[in-house]
Amino acid sequence: MTSLTAIINGRLVDPVTNTEDITNIFLDETGMVVGLGYVPEEDAVTSEVIDLKGKYIISNIIDSHVSLREPGEEDKETLATASKAALSGGITLLISTPDTHPIIDTPEMVSFIHGRRKESSLVPIYPLGALSKNMSGLELAELYLMSDAGAVGFTDGNSLEHTGLMRHALHYSSDLDRPVIITPEDPLLSQNGVMNEGSVSTVLGLKGIPAESEEVRLSRDIKLLERFGGFLHVFPVTTRATVDLIRKAKARGLSITCGTAPHYLMFDESDIEGYDPIYKCRPPLRTRDDIEALIEGISDGTIDILASHHQPHTIDGKRTDFVSAEYGMSGIDTFLPSVITALVHRRAVPLPLIAKLLSTNPKRIFRLKKPGVAINTKPSFTVIDTKTEMSVDQAGFGSKSKLSPFHGMGLVGWPVMTIIDGKILWRRTPRFC
Amino acid sequence: MKISSSKSLLALRFLNSEQLLRLINSALELKKSFTENQHPRSLSGQTILNLFFEPSTRTRVSFETAVKRLGGSSVALNLESSSVKKGETLFDTIKNLDAMGFDGIVVRHRHAGVPHFVDNTLGVPVINAGDGFNEHPSQGLLDVFTMIEKQGTVTGKNVLILGDILHSRVARSNIWALKTLGANVFVAGPPTLIPAGIEHMGAIVVPDLAKAIPHMDFINVLRIQYERQDLGYFPTVREYRDRFGLTLDRLQHAKPTVNILHPGPINRGIEIDSDVADGPHNVILDQVANGVIVRMAILQQLLSKGGTA
């Protein structure tokens, strides 16, 4: 006789059927789902009954764009600390960027990350490989070999400056079915800009990055995609025109997907008024109208995914003036509640769409074979309290980087339990049930 | 981070007309007492740090002179940004200097927002002596002070700021103060050097310089920095002068009472011709003289014992 864990009365958010039905989940000691239904089974011998009344369950929440700094900058973050942040942040899978020291641009480096992950992280971490060797933009990296070693996509950050090599990158990888991920920006148009160009940058005397910097480069890459094939994933998109470019490219049947990050939904350029470096990110915070365009893109399916764009720094990266400060913010710990606050709480976006953005769409884009909550699987899922507001305290982050623009803000949508491969690996304390 | 501070002078943007006029009136009084050699020694026993991360002659000497005349002493530290880069962080630099116990810090830096960071990090009063393209409040005040001295008021007057508005902290401080005091502010220059959304600051972009000049009571000519050319803001200095240089020819139809200002240093034959810079309308050296007086007024208000900010 096996002893079961009964997780009852939670509402399982299913983006495929568009439902949020109460589902009882029975896990055996190995984490296998042995019972699934609306009524608890009478004959089950349960070691623990967890009542999730009023809570929601989303399986396989993925943060698909995080910079983890290991190897090379372990003072900022490690796989272990990022994993801790993910568990208490309700994230069951991370996809890491290759911008480490050394850069992840070979199958050996991809294997190294997988090995380090097994040693130090309870949360699965899948690396992205560099698109070009040493991210230099001069020669393509070994995309197929890295894919074989477990890289789930390729990125140099920005798309390649060299238009011809960018053409080859897309064309060469066109039968690989792994995304080339770009953060489009024309550096000659951005020059030394540090924030969105407009009346706010003019008032503050800070050099602006025009929205067109993103749009001009993306227009080029969409042309290349259209002619030479490949799979382009754009992250993060921040402007109205960018969303529109991608909407039209999708309508023409191109293999293009995109995502944005929660800070682009919650903050705009006017937040930089006090020169607070916490708001410094690249691409920069844009305008309220751009936020509206992002929300429209999320609602109509143009925007496929959300990811935190976690870029950890030590205090020194931000304890300086705005121009000297580093770009980016700590995002894993607040990812889930910031998404739910921005979209569900403020914009009444339904939870099944949230599950698409955080789970099924990134699974599809990065070809991740992770089961949902089903009989005879060992699922990963997160239990979410969508009602209780809690104030963000960055001091309590799992991440080493305690630098968040959400610090002090009241957010809703906090995780209360994180289950990975059928095992409860984290529960909020004090326990909610 | 705070955008304005009561202990410091970071910007003119957040001063109301009463606060601006209080500073200007106190400068007028100082000027009067100074000519009678009876100005107060209100900074006696105080030491001011002049922290210049960017080269400056005029502003630094002007602040030093102002401190000295008020009976204080100053220490000047010139830290080119490149040498700072090699070593410690800005945070450590200013914390270390602060530990030496200065009564106030005058700071200039090529990045907008540095004085705000210093003000936020340290407890002492901070005076912004120019931060990037943001503000140069003491220059803005001395410009307005000089205008009022020459024509009695700026309210209702037409002021043209001519040149590189995009990279000018002087332009921004002028616009904020002049708009607050009820002047009409116009800007002119190559479209590439007029920043996006300048109209939100209350300035009117002049499409035709020749048509605008006859209506102006003041023309504040900004310095053209050669290095900007590399980025293609305009093709050549020669072409700039031809289109926007303040020449005698352009001044032909100006009001006889017009005053020409320039924050210095002047590029003669580029943004302003010598016969204009030395001509009867120019008040450029008055500005320099008034600079010391206005800085005395600022220092006194922020630092003198019993003074109110």
XYZ file of C-alpha atoms in Angstrom:
742
model
C 0.000 0.000 0.000
C 1.444 3.318 -1.021
C 0.933 6.488 0.825
C -0.351 9.365 -1.246
C -0.229 13.113 -1.072
C -3.625 14.534 -1.860
C -3.611 18.027 -3.286
C -7.270 18.937 -3.386
C -9.622 21.736 -4.356
C -7.093 23.698 -6.415
C -8.235 25.174 -9.710
C -6.102 23.781 -12.518
C -5.630 26.427 -15.180
C -5.669 24.749 -18.568
C -4.804 26.962 -21.529
C -5.779 24.246 -24.022
C -9.344 23.793 -22.829
C -9.471 27.347 -21.480
C -10.762 26.106 -18.142
C -9.976 26.620 -14.467
C -11.697 23.571 -12.998
C -11.250 22.277 -9.485
C -8.940 19.302 -9.740
C -7.738 16.898 -7.074
C -4.250 15.565 -7.623
C -2.938 12.429 -5.919
C 0.807 11.942 -5.966
C 2.559 8.766 -4.862
C 5.892 8.750 -3.037
C 7.833 9.023 -6.288
C 5.899 12.095 -7.375
C 3.794 10.224 -9.923
C 0.207 11.333 -10.454
C -1.802 8.235 -9.600
C -5.178 9.861 -9.276
C -6.736 12.876 -10.866
C -10.323 13.939 -10.490
C -12.961 16.133 -9.107
C -13.821 13.966 -6.119
C -11.210 12.687 -3.694
C -10.924 8.935 -3.992
C -12.364 7.233 -0.917
C -9.866 4.399 -0.715
C -6.732 6.481 -0.942
C -4.388 6.260 1.997
C -3.123 9.750 2.269
C -0.121 10.865 4.212
C -1.036 14.475 3.735
C -4.031 16.356 2.436
C -3.291 19.809 1.112
C -6.414 21.838 0.608
C -5.942 24.490 -2.068
C -9.378 26.032 -1.802
C -9.396 29.312 -3.710
C -5.907 28.768 -5.127
C -4.899 28.187 -8.741
C -2.516 25.707 -10.301
C -0.413 26.396 -13.391
C 1.955 23.730 -14.639
C 5.463 24.325 -15.999
C 5.945 28.031 -15.359
C 9.030 28.966 -17.361
C 11.199 32.042 -17.068
C 12.803 31.863 -20.470
C 15.298 34.728 -20.417
C 17.520 34.975 -17.368
C 21.156 35.902 -17.038
C 22.711 33.692 -14.369
C 26.331 34.952 -14.314
C 27.832 31.529 -13.584
C 30.544 30.898 -14.585
C 32.590 34.037 -14.161
C 30.560 36.477 -12.105
C 29.481 34.434 -9.129
C 29.407 37.554 -6.961
C 26.269 38.536 -8.879
C 24.462 35.205 -9.172
C 24.986 31.462 -9.272
C 22.866 28.624 -10.561
C 22.196 27.723 -6.913
C 20.927 31.170 -5.909
C 18.900 31.539 -9.099
C 17.373 28.148 -8.388
C 16.433 29.301 -4.895
C 14.820 32.417 -6.346
C 12.931 30.306 -8.879
C 11.563 27.872 -6.300
C 10.224 30.572 -4.005
C 9.123 32.507 -7.068
C 6.992 29.646 -8.357
C 9.105 29.085 -11.456
C 9.748 25.474 -12.405
C 12.172 25.962 -15.307
C 14.748 28.560 -16.247
C 16.342 29.290 -19.598
C 19.675 31.025 -19.187
C 21.474 33.377 -21.552
C 25.014 32.633 -22.756
C 26.529 35.942 -21.584
C 28.762 34.368 -18.943
C 32.563 34.401 -18.620
C 33.553 32.420 -20.558
C 30.668 32.703 -22.973
C 28.572 29.611 -23.656
C 29.470 29.177 -27.318
C 30.507 25.513 -27.568
C 28.815 22.160 -26.873
C 31.358 21.659 -24.061
C 30.167 24.839 -22.340
C 26.541 23.779 -22.792
C 27.384 20.454 -21.144
C 29.185 22.291 -18.376
C 26.021 24.248 -17.549
C 23.960 21.055 -17.527
C 26.504 19.463 -15.207
C 26.651 22.421 -12.848
C 22.882 22.552 -12.855
C 22.626 18.936 -11.692
C 25.092 19.645 -8.881
C 23.641 22.873 -7.620
C 20.072 23.489 -8.718
C 16.780 21.768 -7.982
C 15.158 23.704 -10.788
C 15.837 22.599 -14.359
C 17.982 25.144 -16.184
C 18.349 25.006 -19.940
C 21.038 27.159 -21.508
C 20.884 29.200 -24.649
C 24.046 29.083 -26.721
C 25.760 32.061 -28.299
C 24.833 32.697 -31.916
C 28.383 33.647 -32.848
C 31.725 32.516 -31.464
C 32.526 34.514 -28.346
C 29.441 36.610 -29.188
C 31.768 38.589 -31.413
C 29.421 38.752 -34.379
C 32.202 37.529 -36.681
C 31.706 33.756 -37.089
C 28.756 31.498 -36.332
C 29.031 29.277 -33.287
C 28.412 25.500 -33.565
C 24.649 25.690 -33.441
C 23.856 22.030 -34.214
C 26.446 20.645 -31.828
C 25.245 22.963 -29.078
C 21.660 21.938 -29.786
C 22.686 18.264 -29.502
C 24.341 19.074 -26.170
C 21.114 20.620 -24.895
C 21.046 24.282 -25.896
C 17.441 25.301 -26.551
C 18.088 28.425 -28.633
C 20.787 30.883 -29.657
C 21.447 34.496 -28.936
C 24.100 37.168 -29.023
C 21.761 39.583 -27.273
C 21.306 42.052 -30.085
C 20.947 40.641 -33.573
C 24.188 40.477 -35.522
C 25.517 43.800 -36.703
C 26.794 42.161 -39.897
C 23.708 41.796 -42.061
C 25.314 39.078 -44.167
C 26.187 36.945 -41.154
C 22.695 37.474 -39.722
C 21.353 36.190 -43.030
C 23.535 33.096 -42.695
C 22.567 32.580 -39.056
C 18.887 32.424 -39.957
C 19.389 30.472 -43.170
C 21.841 27.973 -41.687
C 19.618 27.260 -38.690
C 16.440 27.048 -40.771
C 16.182 23.243 -40.446
C 17.235 23.185 -36.794
C 13.911 24.363 -35.349
C 15.615 26.233 -32.557
C 14.984 29.941 -32.174
C 17.503 32.655 -32.899
C 16.741 35.144 -30.145
C 17.378 38.831 -30.677
C 16.980 42.040 -28.723
C 16.872 44.312 -31.745
C 18.694 47.606 -31.522
C 20.553 49.724 -34.044
C 23.562 50.849 -31.988
C 24.406 53.683 -34.354
C 20.925 55.074 -33.849
C 21.064 54.574 -30.089
C 24.534 56.119 -29.916
C 25.213 56.683 -26.248
C 21.580 56.764 -25.227
C 20.602 55.600 -21.770
C 16.814 55.982 -21.747
C 13.890 56.326 -24.143
C 14.214 59.386 -26.346
C 11.425 61.883 -25.880
C 10.286 64.789 -23.773
C 11.367 63.054 -20.549
C 14.934 62.476 -21.763
C 14.986 66.091 -22.963
C 13.889 67.389 -19.567
C 16.377 65.181 -17.716
C 19.244 65.951 -20.062
C 19.878 62.265 -20.626
C 20.800 60.962 -24.052
C 17.874 59.185 -25.650
C 17.468 55.853 -27.418
C 14.745 56.378 -30.005
C 12.034 53.733 -30.354
C 13.094 53.494 -33.990
C 16.377 51.947 -32.877
C 14.436 48.766 -32.032
C 12.138 49.038 -35.024
C 14.765 49.696 -37.695
C 16.868 46.670 -36.719
C 13.849 44.392 -36.415
C 12.586 45.469 -39.836
C 15.885 44.326 -41.319
C 15.773 40.986 -39.549
C 12.170 40.323 -40.567
C 13.202 40.914 -44.195
C 16.016 38.394 -43.800
C 13.671 35.900 -42.152
C 11.154 36.280 -44.947
C 13.738 35.626 -47.640
C 16.074 33.079 -46.029
C 13.958 31.229 -43.481
C 14.836 30.376 -39.902
C 13.047 30.921 -36.622
C 13.267 34.326 -34.970
C 12.288 34.976 -31.373
C 12.327 38.634 -30.333
C 12.821 39.462 -26.682
C 11.991 41.815 -25.137
C 9.769 43.897 -27.390
C 9.010 47.320 -25.952
C 7.449 49.601 -28.554
C 4.117 49.906 -30.338
C 5.711 49.754 -33.785
C 7.700 46.626 -32.879
C 4.549 44.814 -31.790
C 2.922 45.885 -35.023
C 5.862 44.680 -37.137
C 5.635 41.250 -35.522
C 1.844 41.136 -35.816
C 2.160 41.731 -39.565
C 5.041 39.268 -39.940
C 2.957 36.587 -38.217
C 0.026 37.381 -40.502
C 2.331 36.677 -43.457
C 3.067 33.290 -41.964
C 6.666 33.940 -40.884
C 8.284 31.856 -38.202
C 8.544 34.605 -35.623
C 7.630 34.768 -31.950
C 8.202 37.377 -29.293
C 7.952 38.235 -25.664
C 8.291 41.052 -23.202
C 9.185 41.463 -19.541
C 6.942 42.588 -16.667
C 8.837 45.818 -16.010
C 7.890 46.993 -19.498
C 4.248 46.519 -18.506
C 4.516 48.226 -15.116
C 6.890 51.145 -15.565
C 7.459 53.828 -18.153
C 10.044 56.496 -18.929
C 8.523 58.932 -16.432
C 9.682 56.668 -13.588
C 13.246 57.807 -14.377
C 12.390 61.384 -13.235
C 14.517 61.047 -10.081
C 17.519 59.573 -11.960
C 17.067 56.352 -9.981
C 19.319 53.745 -11.661
C 17.009 50.935 -10.568
C 14.896 51.823 -13.628
C 17.809 51.649 -16.030
C 17.362 48.787 -18.455
C 17.982 48.025 -22.086
C 15.853 48.309 -24.095
C 14.753 51.284 -22.018
C 11.394 51.828 -20.341
C 9.167 53.396 -22.980
C 5.902 55.370 -22.879
C 2.411 54.707 -21.559
C 1.233 54.300 -25.124
C 3.824 51.578 -25.664
C 2.512 49.812 -22.551
C -0.978 49.879 -24.077
C 0.430 48.410 -27.288
C 2.116 45.609 -25.331
C -1.163 44.811 -23.563
C -2.936 44.729 -26.946
C -0.204 42.433 -28.270
C -0.645 40.116 -25.313
C -4.429 40.056 -25.711
C -4.399 39.293 -29.435
C -1.623 36.703 -29.254
C 1.073 38.710 -31.015
C 3.171 38.507 -27.857
C 3.766 34.822 -27.169
C 5.639 34.767 -23.911
C 6.687 36.725 -20.858
C 10.049 36.357 -19.166
C 11.719 38.274 -16.374
C 14.840 39.442 -18.265
C 16.639 38.830 -14.967
C 19.977 40.676 -15.032
C 21.568 40.427 -11.604
C 24.128 42.957 -10.386
C 25.852 43.646 -7.114
C 24.905 46.819 -5.264
C 27.752 48.643 -7.014
C 26.034 48.251 -10.362
C 23.256 50.554 -9.215
C 24.786 52.582 -6.370
C 25.972 55.299 -8.694
C 24.541 57.909 -11.027
C 22.067 56.916 -13.732
C 24.451 57.171 -16.672
C 27.203 55.129 -14.984
C 24.836 52.469 -13.628
C 24.466 48.993 -15.133
C 21.520 48.017 -17.261
C 18.938 45.558 -15.998
C 17.269 44.416 -12.825
C 16.739 41.411 -10.641
C 13.583 39.694 -11.859
C 13.163 36.028 -10.971
C 11.796 36.523 -7.442
C 9.069 38.911 -8.566
C 8.370 37.432 -11.989
C 5.102 35.621 -11.270
C 3.432 38.227 -9.010
C 4.505 41.102 -11.271
C 2.934 39.364 -14.279
C -0.279 38.574 -12.420
C -0.500 42.084 -10.973
C 0.141 43.782 -14.326
C -2.173 41.575 -16.354
C -4.718 39.728 -14.212
C -5.196 42.232 -11.437
C -4.988 45.454 -13.454
C -6.151 44.325 -16.897
C -8.450 41.361 -16.222
C -6.418 39.074 -18.486
C -7.787 35.538 -17.924
C -5.521 33.017 -16.197
C -5.539 30.537 -19.103
C -3.872 33.225 -21.211
C -1.303 33.725 -18.447
C -0.632 29.975 -18.551
C -0.069 30.240 -22.293
C 2.394 33.120 -21.863
C 4.337 31.502 -19.049
C 4.048 27.839 -19.880
C 2.660 26.368 -23.082
C 4.108 28.983 -25.442
C 7.676 28.911 -24.088
C 7.428 25.098 -24.063
C 6.568 25.170 -27.748
C 9.156 27.803 -28.731
C 12.018 26.082 -26.913
C 10.744 22.526 -27.616
C 10.687 21.521 -23.960
C 9.190 18.123 -23.284
C 7.568 18.688 -19.930
C 4.321 16.918 -19.052
C 1.296 18.779 -17.757
C -0.682 17.532 -14.772
C -1.832 14.121 -16.079
C -2.098 10.533 -14.897
C 1.205 8.632 -14.809
C 3.359 11.730 -15.109
C 5.618 13.506 -12.652
C 4.455 17.037 -13.269
C 5.938 20.358 -12.306
C 3.430 22.930 -11.184
C 2.928 26.002 -9.079
C 0.132 26.816 -6.674
C -0.774 30.499 -6.820
C -2.707 32.738 -4.469
C -4.231 35.337 -6.771
C -5.861 37.354 -4.000
C -3.449 38.203 -1.195
C -1.432 41.368 -1.656
C 2.085 41.314 -0.311
C 4.717 43.997 -0.371
C 7.932 43.144 -2.218
C 10.962 43.053 0.059
C 14.090 42.646 -2.003
C 16.118 41.774 1.087
C 14.268 38.457 1.140
C 15.079 37.529 -2.453
C 16.495 34.126 -3.245
C 18.582 35.813 -5.906
C 21.913 37.284 -4.881
C 20.873 40.461 -6.610
C 18.586 42.464 -4.374
C 17.931 45.265 -6.833
C 14.319 45.456 -7.893
C 12.121 48.298 -9.118
C 9.241 46.389 -7.514
C 10.771 46.764 -4.046
C 8.148 48.165 -1.688
C 5.296 47.685 -4.158
C 2.232 45.684 -3.245
C 1.811 42.791 -5.669
C -0.740 39.995 -5.913
C -0.326 36.567 -7.470
C 2.312 35.105 -5.182
C 3.192 31.439 -5.337
C 2.430 29.376 -2.247
C 3.833 26.022 -3.340
C 6.255 24.862 -6.012
C 6.250 21.240 -7.195
C 8.968 19.959 -9.489
C 8.748 16.489 -11.043
C 5.996 15.641 -8.582
C 7.989 16.689 -5.518
C 6.973 19.558 -3.296
C 10.209 21.511 -3.162
C 8.994 24.763 -1.686
C 6.057 25.930 0.434
C 5.390 29.420 1.665
C 5.795 29.827 5.405
C 3.772 30.218 7.479
C 1.866 27.510 5.720
C -1.375 28.556 4.132
C -2.910 25.125 4.653
C 15.903 58.975 -5.529
C 14.565 62.469 -4.863
C 14.321 64.908 -7.754
C 14.545 68.039 -5.684
C 16.161 68.725 -2.374
C 15.678 71.436 0.209
C 19.283 71.418 1.418
C 20.814 71.698 -2.043
C 20.537 73.511 -5.346
C 20.273 70.791 -7.959
C 18.093 72.442 -10.559
C 16.037 75.525 -11.325
C 13.201 73.349 -12.599
C 11.621 72.935 -9.184
C 12.030 76.491 -7.908
C 8.897 78.647 -7.971
C 9.010 82.337 -8.862
C 9.167 83.361 -5.212
C 12.228 81.182 -4.625
C 13.902 82.418 -7.802
C 13.233 86.060 -6.961
C 14.461 85.604 -3.403
C 17.828 84.447 -4.768
C 17.924 87.218 -7.362
C 17.002 89.906 -4.828
C 19.590 88.660 -2.400
C 22.141 88.836 -5.230
C 21.075 92.433 -5.929
C 21.633 93.313 -2.275
C 24.994 91.576 -2.277
C 26.031 93.470 -5.369
C 25.124 96.742 -3.706
C 26.943 95.908 -0.469
C 29.881 94.589 -2.434
C 30.384 97.869 -4.270
C 30.281 99.527 -0.855
C 32.738 96.864 0.382
C 30.336 95.874 3.140
C 29.261 92.406 2.063
C 28.697 89.824 4.805
C 31.322 87.256 5.786
C 28.628 84.651 6.243
C 30.729 81.627 5.256
C 33.376 82.371 7.828
C 34.934 79.141 9.095
C 33.336 76.986 6.428
C 35.098 74.920 3.810
C 33.543 74.166 0.451
C 34.677 71.349 -1.817
C 34.725 72.144 -5.518
C 34.399 68.711 -7.032
C 34.883 68.972 -10.773
C 34.772 65.753 -12.765
C 34.816 67.823 -15.937
C 37.199 70.607 -16.867
C 36.072 74.111 -15.981
C 37.816 77.418 -15.558
C 35.142 80.053 -15.308
C 32.636 78.275 -13.095
C 35.222 76.846 -10.718
C 37.037 80.152 -10.258
C 33.714 81.922 -9.913
C 32.629 79.598 -7.091
C 36.038 79.844 -5.425
C 35.897 83.637 -5.573
C 32.359 83.666 -4.201
C 33.360 81.454 -1.266
C 36.425 83.578 -0.548
C 34.464 86.822 -0.589
C 32.028 85.378 1.910
C 34.920 84.559 4.216
C 34.975 80.812 3.602
C 37.658 78.663 2.110
C 37.465 76.164 -0.663
C 39.291 73.105 -1.800
C 39.316 72.344 -5.494
C 39.487 68.824 -6.798
C 39.625 68.165 -10.497
C 38.849 64.576 -11.301
C 38.660 63.889 -14.977
C 36.199 61.063 -15.411
C 38.828 58.863 -17.020
C 41.065 58.832 -13.976
C 38.119 58.072 -11.713
C 37.195 55.137 -13.946
C 40.423 53.345 -13.158
C 39.841 53.138 -9.477
C 37.044 53.503 -7.025
C 33.345 53.931 -7.603
C 31.687 57.334 -7.545
C 30.006 56.247 -4.315
C 33.343 55.557 -2.637
C 34.906 58.762 -3.981
C 32.225 60.989 -2.543
C 31.903 59.063 0.737
C 35.652 59.405 1.277
C 35.668 63.105 0.507
C 32.634 63.627 2.717
C 34.437 61.949 5.597
C 36.893 64.851 5.542
C 34.099 67.088 6.721
C 33.264 69.710 4.137
C 30.382 72.083 4.743
C 29.155 72.013 1.187
C 30.008 70.475 -2.151
C 29.942 72.119 -5.559
C 29.852 69.398 -8.164
C 30.211 69.251 -11.909
C 30.020 66.047 -13.903
C 29.458 65.111 -17.535
C 26.537 62.866 -16.508
C 23.106 64.267 -15.799
C 21.910 63.266 -12.346
C 25.272 63.065 -10.565
C 24.491 65.995 -8.215
C 21.221 64.255 -7.345
C 23.161 61.109 -6.467
C 25.626 63.095 -4.352
C 22.794 64.944 -2.629
C 21.001 61.691 -1.944
C 24.119 59.967 -0.634
C 25.555 62.735 1.550
C 24.084 64.952 4.207
C 25.787 68.192 3.167
C 24.340 70.818 0.811
C 25.187 70.187 -2.828
C 25.355 72.830 -5.536
C 25.071 71.614 -9.084
C 27.726 73.347 -11.186
C 26.570 71.582 -14.337
C 25.476 67.991 -14.846
C 25.623 66.618 -18.367
C 22.914 68.153 -20.498
C 20.585 68.562 -17.556
C 21.074 71.836 -15.704
C 23.550 74.494 -14.741
C 21.441 76.337 -12.180
C 23.956 78.991 -11.123
C 24.505 79.893 -14.791
C 20.751 80.034 -15.386
C 20.346 82.303 -12.380
C 23.173 84.624 -13.381
C 21.708 84.877 -16.880
C 18.297 85.825 -15.509
C 19.905 88.139 -12.960
C 21.797 89.925 -15.747
C 18.637 90.232 -17.854
C 16.718 91.735 -14.930
C 19.595 94.058 -14.145
C 19.670 95.297 -17.740
C 15.962 95.598 -18.519
C 14.236 95.625 -15.117
C 12.318 92.388 -15.581
C 12.059 89.262 -17.687
C 8.303 88.967 -17.353
C 6.752 89.346 -20.796
C 10.158 89.657 -22.449
C 11.148 87.603 -25.478
C 14.272 85.538 -25.010
C 15.923 83.587 -27.809
C 18.319 80.771 -26.982
C 20.423 80.113 -30.050
C 22.543 77.109 -30.918
C 23.083 73.598 -29.589
C 20.035 73.190 -27.358
C 20.317 69.390 -27.293
C 23.590 69.285 -25.399
C 23.070 72.429 -23.347
C 22.469 72.467 -19.615
C 22.554 76.256 -19.798
C 19.576 76.198 -22.159
C 17.561 73.988 -19.830
C 18.244 76.056 -16.717
C 17.415 79.210 -18.687
C 14.161 77.785 -19.984
C 12.945 76.630 -16.556
C 13.741 79.893 -14.775
C 12.556 82.183 -17.565
C 9.271 80.302 -18.006
C 8.643 80.380 -14.265
C 9.231 84.128 -14.247
C 6.857 84.723 -17.153
C 9.203 85.285 -20.097
C 8.519 84.008 -23.619
C 11.277 81.594 -24.498
C 12.283 80.740 -28.056
C 14.929 78.340 -29.253
C 16.676 78.148 -32.604
C 19.380 75.988 -34.098
C 19.858 73.136 -36.561
C 16.942 70.683 -36.184
C 19.444 68.009 -35.163
C 20.384 70.079 -32.105
C 16.814 70.813 -30.979
C 15.880 67.999 -28.556
C 12.681 65.974 -28.884
C 9.753 67.415 -26.980
C 11.429 70.730 -26.052
C 7.996 72.337 -26.395
C 6.910 70.398 -23.290
C 9.351 72.577 -21.375
C 7.514 75.646 -22.631
C 9.981 76.749 -25.301
C 8.879 77.677 -28.798
C 10.996 76.421 -31.667
C 11.751 79.248 -34.115
C 11.536 78.094 -37.722
C 12.998 81.266 -39.254
C 15.799 82.971 -37.358
C 15.705 86.164 -39.447
C 12.023 86.700 -38.737
C 12.426 86.036 -35.019
C 15.380 88.312 -34.240
C 13.512 91.644 -34.558
C 11.130 90.569 -31.763
C 13.756 89.563 -29.239
C 14.705 91.427 -26.078
C 17.508 89.004 -25.229
C 19.544 86.576 -27.295
C 21.480 83.969 -25.366
C 24.053 82.463 -27.721
C 25.291 78.977 -26.852
C 28.741 77.663 -27.461
C 29.127 75.246 -30.367
C 31.234 72.288 -29.446
C 33.375 71.105 -32.334
C 33.352 67.486 -31.228
C 29.633 67.271 -31.942
C 30.441 67.462 -35.621
C 31.768 63.904 -35.542
C 28.280 62.643 -34.963
C 26.987 64.531 -37.954
C 24.712 67.005 -36.219
C 25.803 69.573 -38.796
C 28.265 69.409 -41.696
C 30.817 72.151 -41.058
C 31.456 75.071 -38.764
C 31.356 77.300 -41.841
C 27.858 76.165 -42.710
C 26.772 76.522 -39.077
C 27.997 80.103 -38.976
C 26.247 80.850 -42.246
C 22.901 79.586 -40.968
C 22.970 80.282 -37.222
C 25.992 82.432 -36.348
C 25.122 85.701 -34.638
C 26.578 88.180 -37.086
C 26.267 91.947 -37.290
C 24.232 91.412 -40.418
C 21.687 89.269 -38.558
C 21.460 91.857 -35.789
C 20.618 94.678 -38.215
C 16.892 94.343 -37.645
C 17.079 93.599 -33.925
C 15.568 95.892 -31.315
C 18.015 98.674 -30.404
C 17.657 97.578 -26.772
C 18.483 93.929 -27.381
C 21.046 92.329 -25.047
C 23.347 89.548 -26.201
C 24.395 86.921 -23.675
C 26.860 84.052 -23.968
C 27.795 81.584 -21.199
C 31.361 81.355 -22.488
C 33.877 80.401 -23.536
C 33.199 82.126 -26.836
C 34.118 80.697 -30.221
C 34.618 83.959 -32.066
C 33.675 83.745 -35.705
C 31.601 80.640 -35.175
C 28.483 81.045 -33.077
C 29.115 84.746 -32.565
C 31.185 87.256 -34.528
C 33.731 89.426 -32.747
C 31.972 92.666 -33.649
C 28.848 91.344 -31.954
C 30.639 89.830 -28.978
C 32.446 93.128 -28.371
C 29.580 95.322 -29.576
C 27.249 97.601 -27.648
C 24.527 94.993 -27.112
C 26.770 92.464 -25.421
C 26.550 91.869 -21.678
C 28.952 88.932 -21.623
C 31.392 90.332 -19.083
C 28.502 91.561 -16.931
C 27.436 87.924 -16.820
C 30.860 86.876 -15.580
C 30.893 89.569 -12.904
C 27.345 88.730 -11.869
C 28.268 85.064 -11.747
C 30.314 85.629 -8.614
C 27.527 87.670 -6.991
C 24.817 85.118 -7.807
C 26.987 82.264 -6.517
C 27.534 84.224 -3.313
C 23.771 84.500 -2.969
C 23.350 80.745 -3.527
C 26.096 79.831 -1.061
C 24.761 82.234 1.531
C 21.256 80.897 1.271
C 22.286 77.250 1.525
C 25.170 77.536 3.948
C 25.150 80.599 6.143
C 24.266 79.846 9.729
C 20.641 80.723 10.256
C 20.136 80.984 6.502
C 17.154 79.288 4.946
C 17.222 77.249 1.816
